[in-house]
Amino acid sequence: DETFIDIEGPALRIFDVRNLGEPANGQLVATPEPFEVEARKIGQVFGLAYDDGIRDGIQSGTPNLYGSATSLLGVRIVTPDEDADGRPERQSKGGPGSSFMEGQFGDDLGGGPGSIYKIDGLTGEVTLFANIDTNSGAGIGNITFDKSHRQFYASDLDNGLIYSFDIDG
């Protein structure tokens, strides 16, 4: 199998549909170019949540977006290149010398299987928000934001627990 995650390709696309021109009824809509975040930054994403957009105690009107890295859509495992083609070898099971494929969990920002990333709603900057260090590879399932208490809840697919994080991660 020679199929790999395109680490420069988008793992997340956000389309601006604020100006549909009419109520949505299944019509084609011309939208501006989408905002994209590469797989090398955030890995394969499943859960998404917006915060309340409050910055320094003031409502900005623009929330931040949070994405959870996951293997829910398939775990990609590799071992070092054995056939001298310049690419690691895909594996169906882990074993000695195995690692997660680049782009599975967002390696560029220091993430791993338990990572949640923050995409700043004003600047588009992507940062590592939180990390569940005990996750061995299943990743995070869904994430939600509790506006009343300004905290997040994220499901850990590795052990089934639900973790809470304050607004600072």
XYZ file of C-alpha atoms in Angstrom:
169
model
C 0.000 0.000 0.000
C 1.581 3.259 -1.114
C -1.138 5.687 0.003
C -0.035 8.337 2.492
C -1.528 11.341 4.238
C -0.815 14.496 2.243
C 0.718 16.562 5.057
C 0.527 19.742 2.962
C -3.115 19.049 2.067
C -6.051 20.342 4.084
C -7.309 18.346 7.050
C -9.820 21.109 7.790
C -11.666 23.461 5.424
C -13.913 26.282 6.544
C -16.273 27.818 4.004
C -17.765 31.276 4.495
C -21.477 30.964 3.771
C -22.619 34.131 5.523
C -23.696 35.769 2.262
C -25.916 33.195 0.599
C -28.118 35.908 -0.903
C -31.264 33.929 -0.094
C -32.372 31.252 2.355
C -30.566 27.938 1.919
C -32.586 25.534 -0.228
C -29.964 23.291 -1.777
C -28.797 25.780 -4.396
C -25.199 26.125 -5.593
C -23.450 28.966 -3.808
C -20.292 30.761 -4.873
C -18.172 31.179 -1.738
C -14.820 32.857 -1.192
C -11.782 30.569 -1.079
C -12.030 28.401 2.052
C -9.734 28.770 5.036
C -7.639 25.595 5.240
C -5.407 24.012 7.872
C -2.851 21.445 6.717
C -2.671 17.915 8.118
C 0.913 18.534 9.287
C -0.448 21.094 11.758
C -3.592 19.440 13.171
C -3.635 15.853 11.932
C -6.849 14.078 11.018
C -9.733 15.921 12.685
C -13.047 14.612 13.982
C -14.542 16.797 16.715
C -15.088 20.554 16.270
C -16.308 23.177 18.726
C -16.520 26.959 18.835
C -15.928 28.972 22.004
C -17.930 32.081 22.967
C -15.613 34.617 21.298
C -14.812 36.419 24.544
C -11.279 37.862 24.532
C -9.874 39.668 27.580
C -13.378 39.818 29.057
C -14.875 41.482 25.962
C -17.200 39.834 23.427
C -15.378 39.981 20.083
C -18.206 38.533 18.003
C -15.754 36.077 16.435
C -15.313 32.708 18.164
C -12.248 30.488 18.013
C -12.545 26.983 16.580
C -11.160 23.880 18.302
C -10.449 20.583 16.546
C -9.645 17.180 18.017
C -7.027 14.936 16.399
C -8.267 11.394 15.927
C -7.725 7.981 14.428
C -11.492 7.422 14.348
C -11.320 7.604 10.545
C -8.462 5.085 10.458
C -5.092 4.763 12.168
C -2.121 5.039 9.828
C 0.974 3.124 10.981
C 4.370 3.019 9.265
C 7.835 1.528 9.700
C 11.101 2.868 8.245
C 11.702 2.666 4.475
C 12.795 -0.870 3.513
C 12.502 -0.781 -0.277
C 14.571 2.409 -0.846
C 11.676 4.312 -2.458
C 12.110 7.245 -0.052
C 8.885 6.567 1.839
C 8.158 4.621 5.000
C 6.321 1.296 4.726
C 2.603 1.176 5.569
C 1.622 -1.416 8.159
C -1.717 -2.850 9.176
C -0.595 -3.493 12.772
C 1.899 -1.912 15.109
C 5.122 -3.598 16.083
C 8.809 -2.930 16.683
C 9.926 0.232 14.879
C 6.338 1.336 14.151
C 5.141 4.903 14.404
C 2.111 6.908 13.426
C 2.176 8.225 9.883
C 3.190 11.859 9.573
C 0.014 13.945 9.526
C -2.038 11.537 11.642
C -2.018 13.730 14.748
C -0.414 17.094 13.826
C 3.290 16.602 14.399
C 4.401 20.142 13.469
C 2.892 21.713 16.572
C 4.047 18.994 18.971
C 0.730 17.179 19.031
C -0.046 13.525 19.434
C -2.992 11.144 19.745
C -4.608 13.138 22.567
C -4.294 16.604 21.026
C -6.827 19.382 20.664
C -5.927 22.354 18.473
C -7.157 25.944 18.607
C -7.700 27.968 15.441
C -7.865 31.666 16.311
C -11.046 33.129 14.815
C -9.448 36.522 14.150
C -5.971 35.605 12.891
C -6.299 31.989 11.743
C -3.258 31.047 13.840
C -3.236 27.361 14.801
C -1.855 26.348 18.213
C -1.838 23.250 20.395
C -4.612 23.923 22.934
C -4.532 20.799 25.112
C -3.100 17.301 25.133
C -4.201 14.132 26.899
C -0.768 12.552 27.345
C -2.104 9.117 28.263
C -3.842 8.516 24.911
C -1.973 5.708 23.141
C -3.304 6.230 19.633
C -7.069 6.188 19.409
C -7.182 9.962 19.634
C -10.008 12.222 20.664
C -13.630 11.769 19.678
C -15.925 14.724 19.975
C -15.449 18.032 21.751
C -18.004 20.531 22.995
C -17.939 23.929 24.710
C -20.018 24.748 27.805
C -20.668 28.481 27.515
C -22.065 28.801 31.068
C -18.860 27.542 32.686
C -16.454 28.448 29.834
C -14.996 24.969 29.647
C -14.604 22.215 27.074
C -15.446 18.526 27.290
C -13.637 16.029 25.058
C -14.096 12.275 24.772
C -10.965 10.141 24.855
C -11.357 7.218 22.432
C -8.508 5.351 24.154
C -10.076 4.883 27.592
C -13.647 6.172 27.150
C -13.258 8.978 29.681
C -14.536 12.499 29.157
C -12.021 15.200 30.041
C -12.753 18.821 30.895
C -10.503 21.768 30.043
C -10.801 25.370 31.063
C -10.712 28.120 28.436
C -6.885 28.160 28.628
C -6.537 24.430 27.963
